[in-house]
PDB file of C-alpha atoms in Angstrom:
ATOM      1  CA  MET A  16      81.370  21.075  86.382  1.00 45.00           C
ATOM      2  CA  ALA A  17      81.642  24.322  88.346  1.00 53.00           C
ATOM      3  CA  VAL A  18      84.748  26.468  88.454  1.00 51.00           C
ATOM      4  CA  THR A  19      87.431  24.767  90.449  1.00 51.00           C
ATOM      5  CA  VAL A  20      88.093  26.545  93.680  1.00 60.00           C
ATOM      6  CA  SER A  21      91.812  26.507  92.957  1.00 81.00           C
ATOM      7  CA  SER A  22      91.591  28.349  89.606  1.00 88.00           C
ATOM      8  CA  THR A  23      89.186  30.915  91.021  1.00 93.00           C
ATOM      9  CA  ARG A  24      91.297  31.477  94.119  1.00 94.00           C
ATOM     10  CA  LEU A  25      94.471  31.616  92.055  1.00 95.00           C
ATOM     11  CA  LEU A  26      93.074  34.240  89.695  1.00 96.00           C
ATOM     12  CA  ALA A  27      91.516  36.338  92.469  1.00 97.00           C
ATOM     13  CA  GLY A  28      94.651  36.013  94.591  1.00 97.00           C
ATOM     14  CA  LEU A  29      96.999  37.051  91.790  1.00 95.00           C
ATOM     15  CA  LEU A  30      94.867  40.076  91.005  1.00 97.00           C
ATOM     16  CA  ALA A  31      94.463  41.074  94.655  1.00 98.00           C
ATOM     17  CA  GLY A  32      98.176  40.695  95.328  1.00 97.00           C
ATOM     18  CA  ALA A  33      99.151  42.729  92.284  1.00 96.00           C
ATOM     19  CA  GLY A  34      96.551  45.378  93.073  1.00 97.00           C
ATOM     20  CA  ALA A  35      97.729  45.729  96.661  1.00 98.00           C
ATOM     21  CA  ALA A  36     101.357  45.946  95.500  1.00 97.00           C
ATOM     22  CA  HIS A  37     100.470  48.983  93.372  1.00 98.00           C
ATOM     23  CA  PHE A  38      99.572  50.824  96.567  1.00 98.00           C
ATOM     24  CA  ALA A  39     102.215  49.372  98.888  1.00 98.00           C
ATOM     25  CA  LEU A  40     105.146  49.814  96.467  1.00 97.00           C
ATOM     26  CA  PRO A  41     103.997  52.172  93.689  1.00 97.00           C
ATOM     27  CA  ARG A  42     107.395  53.357  92.476  1.00 96.00           C
ATOM     28  CA  PRO A  43     108.341  50.271  90.404  1.00 91.00           C
ATOM     29  CA  PHE A  44     104.910  50.364  88.756  1.00 93.00           C
ATOM     30  CA  ASP A  45     105.292  54.069  87.947  1.00 95.00           C
ATOM     31  CA  ALA A  46     108.316  53.183  85.810  1.00 90.00           C
ATOM     32  CA  LEU A  47     106.189  50.816  83.707  1.00 89.00           C
ATOM     33  CA  VAL A  48     103.628  53.427  82.693  1.00 90.00           C
ATOM     34  CA  PRO A  49     104.111  54.342  79.028  1.00 86.00           C
ATOM     35  CA  ARG A  50     105.109  58.000  78.670  1.00 86.00           C
ATOM     36  CA  ARG A  51     102.443  58.526  76.007  1.00 89.00           C
ATOM     37  CA  LEU A  52      99.649  58.217  78.552  1.00 90.00           C
ATOM     38  CA  PRO A  53      98.300  61.554  79.783  1.00 95.00           C
ATOM     39  CA  GLY A  54      98.622  62.523  83.432  1.00 96.00           C
ATOM     40  CA  SER A  55     101.055  61.325  86.046  1.00 97.00           C
ATOM     41  CA  ALA A  56     102.470  57.829  86.192  1.00 96.00           C
ATOM     42  CA  ARG A  57     101.398  57.560  89.841  1.00 97.00           C
ATOM     43  CA  THR A  58      97.770  58.201  88.911  1.00 97.00           C
ATOM     44  CA  TRP A  59      97.946  55.340  86.395  1.00 96.00           C
ATOM     45  CA  THR A  60      99.647  53.131  88.972  1.00 96.00           C
ATOM     46  CA  TYR A  61      96.892  53.722  91.504  1.00 98.00           C
ATOM     47  CA  ALA A  62      94.128  53.414  88.900  1.00 96.00           C
ATOM     48  CA  SER A  63      95.462  50.091  87.640  1.00 95.00           C
ATOM     49  CA  GLY A  64      95.889  48.850  91.221  1.00 97.00           C
ATOM     50  CA  ALA A  65      92.299  49.794  92.005  1.00 98.00           C
ATOM     51  CA  ALA A  66      91.137  48.050  88.828  1.00 97.00           C
ATOM     52  CA  GLU A  67      92.994  44.883  89.804  1.00 97.00           C
ATOM     53  CA  LEU A  68      91.454  44.927  93.278  1.00 98.00           C
ATOM     54  CA  ALA A  69      87.956  45.467  91.868  1.00 98.00           C
ATOM     55  CA  VAL A  70      88.393  42.667  89.335  1.00 98.00           C
ATOM     56  CA  ALA A  71      89.764  40.376  92.064  1.00 98.00           C
ATOM     57  CA  ALA A  72      86.626  41.012  94.130  1.00 98.00           C
ATOM     58  CA  ALA A  73      84.410  40.351  91.107  1.00 98.00           C
ATOM     59  CA  VAL A  74      86.193  37.042  90.425  1.00 97.00           C
ATOM     60  CA  ALA A  75      85.904  36.007  94.071  1.00 96.00           C
ATOM     61  CA  LEU A  76      82.126  36.433  94.185  1.00 96.00           C
ATOM     62  CA  PRO A  77      80.104  33.706  92.433  1.00 94.00           C
ATOM     63  CA  ARG A  78      77.459  36.159  91.236  1.00 95.00           C
ATOM     64  CA  THR A  79      80.003  38.322  89.358  1.00 97.00           C
ATOM     65  CA  ARG A  80      82.665  35.690  88.656  1.00 96.00           C
ATOM     66  CA  ARG A  81      82.089  35.375  84.910  1.00 96.00           C
ATOM     67  CA  ALA A  82      82.091  39.129  84.304  1.00 97.00           C
ATOM     68  CA  GLY A  83      85.065  39.541  86.623  1.00 97.00           C
ATOM     69  CA  ALA A  84      87.046  36.838  84.851  1.00 97.00           C
ATOM     70  CA  LEU A  85      86.316  38.419  81.465  1.00 97.00           C
ATOM     71  CA  ALA A  86      87.404  41.765  82.888  1.00 98.00           C
ATOM     72  CA  ALA A  87      90.582  40.080  84.148  1.00 98.00           C
ATOM     73  CA  ALA A  88      91.351  38.815  80.642  1.00 97.00           C
ATOM     74  CA  GLY A  89      90.880  42.344  79.320  1.00 97.00           C
ATOM     75  CA  LEU A  90      93.044  43.754  82.078  1.00 96.00           C
ATOM     76  CA  PHE A  91      95.838  41.295  81.282  1.00 96.00           C
ATOM     77  CA  VAL A  92      95.700  42.392  77.644  1.00 95.00           C
ATOM     78  CA  ALA A  93      95.661  46.064  78.676  1.00 92.00           C
ATOM     79  CA  VAL A  94      98.835  45.792  80.761  1.00 90.00           C
ATOM     80  CA  LEU A  95     100.775  44.164  77.935  1.00 90.00           C
ATOM     81  CA  PRO A  96     102.212  47.536  76.750  1.00 88.00           C
ATOM     82  CA  ALA A  97     103.637  48.098  80.247  1.00 88.00           C
ATOM     83  CA  ASN A  98     105.353  44.715  80.117  1.00 90.00           C
ATOM     84  CA  VAL A  99     106.742  45.469  76.656  1.00 91.00           C
ATOM     85  CA  LYS A 100     108.011  48.821  77.973  1.00 90.00           C
ATOM     86  CA  MET A 101     109.692  47.070  80.895  1.00 91.00           C
ATOM     87  CA  ALA A 102     111.395  44.595  78.543  1.00 92.00           C
ATOM     88  CA  ARG A 103     112.619  47.464  76.383  1.00 93.00           C
ATOM     89  CA  ASP A 104     113.769  49.571  79.327  1.00 92.00           C
ATOM     90  CA  TRP A 105     115.594  46.641  80.948  1.00 92.00           C
ATOM     91  CA  ARG A 106     117.359  45.372  77.814  1.00 93.00           C
ATOM     92  CA  HIS A 107     120.756  46.562  79.134  1.00 94.00           C
ATOM     93  CA  ARG A 108     120.359  45.231  82.685  1.00 94.00           C
ATOM     94  CA  PRO A 109     122.145  42.103  83.943  1.00 94.00           C
ATOM     95  CA  ALA A 110     120.944  38.842  82.385  1.00 94.00           C
ATOM     96  CA  PRO A 111     118.728  37.671  85.306  1.00 92.00           C
ATOM     97  CA  LEU A 112     116.829  40.983  85.396  1.00 92.00           C
ATOM     98  CA  ARG A 113     116.610  41.084  81.617  1.00 93.00           C
ATOM     99  CA  ALA A 114     115.188  37.533  81.634  1.00 94.00           C
ATOM    100  CA  LEU A 115     112.600  38.568  84.211  1.00 92.00           C
ATOM    101  CA  ALA A 116     111.547  41.557  82.110  1.00 91.00           C
ATOM    102  CA  TYR A 117     111.426  39.569  78.881  1.00 93.00           C
ATOM    103  CA  GLY A 118     109.518  36.759  80.587  1.00 93.00           C
ATOM    104  CA  ARG A 119     106.696  39.054  81.643  1.00 91.00           C
ATOM    105  CA  VAL A 120     105.535  39.502  78.049  1.00 91.00           C
ATOM    106  CA  PRO A 121     104.747  35.851  77.212  1.00 92.00           C
ATOM    107  CA  ALA A 122     103.581  35.291  80.811  1.00 92.00           C
ATOM    108  CA  GLN A 123     100.480  37.299  79.930  1.00 92.00           C
ATOM    109  CA  LEU A 124      99.233  34.439  77.736  1.00 93.00           C
ATOM    110  CA  PRO A 125      98.677  31.876  80.518  1.00 94.00           C
ATOM    111  CA  LEU A 126      97.119  34.598  82.676  1.00 95.00           C
ATOM    112  CA  ILE A 127      94.682  35.435  79.890  1.00 96.00           C
ATOM    113  CA  GLY A 128      94.022  31.704  79.506  1.00 96.00           C
ATOM    114  CA  LEU A 129      93.357  31.302  83.231  1.00 96.00           C
ATOM    115  CA  ALA A 130      90.917  34.205  83.166  1.00 97.00           C
ATOM    116  CA  LEU A 131      89.075  32.870  80.117  1.00 96.00           C
ATOM    117  CA  HIS A 132      88.963  29.367  81.621  1.00 95.00           C
ATOM    118  CA  THR A 133      87.485  30.794  84.825  1.00 95.00           C
ATOM    119  CA  ALA A 134      84.902  32.777  82.841  1.00 96.00           C
ATOM    120  CA  ARG A 135      83.949  29.718  80.774  1.00 94.00           C
ATOM    121  CA  LYS A 136      83.517  27.530  83.821  1.00 91.00           C
ATOM    122  CA  ALA A 137      81.617  30.227  85.721  1.00 91.00           C
ATOM    123  CA  GLY A 138      79.142  30.467  82.857  1.00 82.00           C
ATOM    124  CA  ALA A 139      78.627  26.703  82.560  1.00 71.00           C
ATOM    125  CA  PRO A 140      75.502  25.205  84.112  1.00 64.00           C
ATOM    126  CA  SER A 141      76.047  23.069  87.219  1.00 57.00           C
ATOM    127  CA  GLY A 142      76.638  19.417  86.525  1.00 42.00           C
ATOM    128  CA  ARG A 143      78.575  19.954  83.294  1.00 43.00           C
TER     129      ARG A 143
END
């Protein structure tokens, strides 16, 4: 069985939307960049946005879908420290915002799963 259109579109759409948001509204993303990283937070924000857009394009194209989906899984793992930082930074905010920040950390797991599922299905021969 080939990759379902819905999982491929969902993954590519999530990545494209997040990538575009890094450019349209960079300030909130700047705050998530760990201070230990060299250079400016804005540079990291734009670089991660560009990476998300590139991975979204790779997932969207059948020829590069498997590699793109594997890259997406890696990207979701790579942004985990930013989500942990957000949870830590927001620990004194009102409960709804704190819940949002804390929820981002475990939310990475289904995203990684979606990316790996897409990669698996993209690599499967037709008819399986």
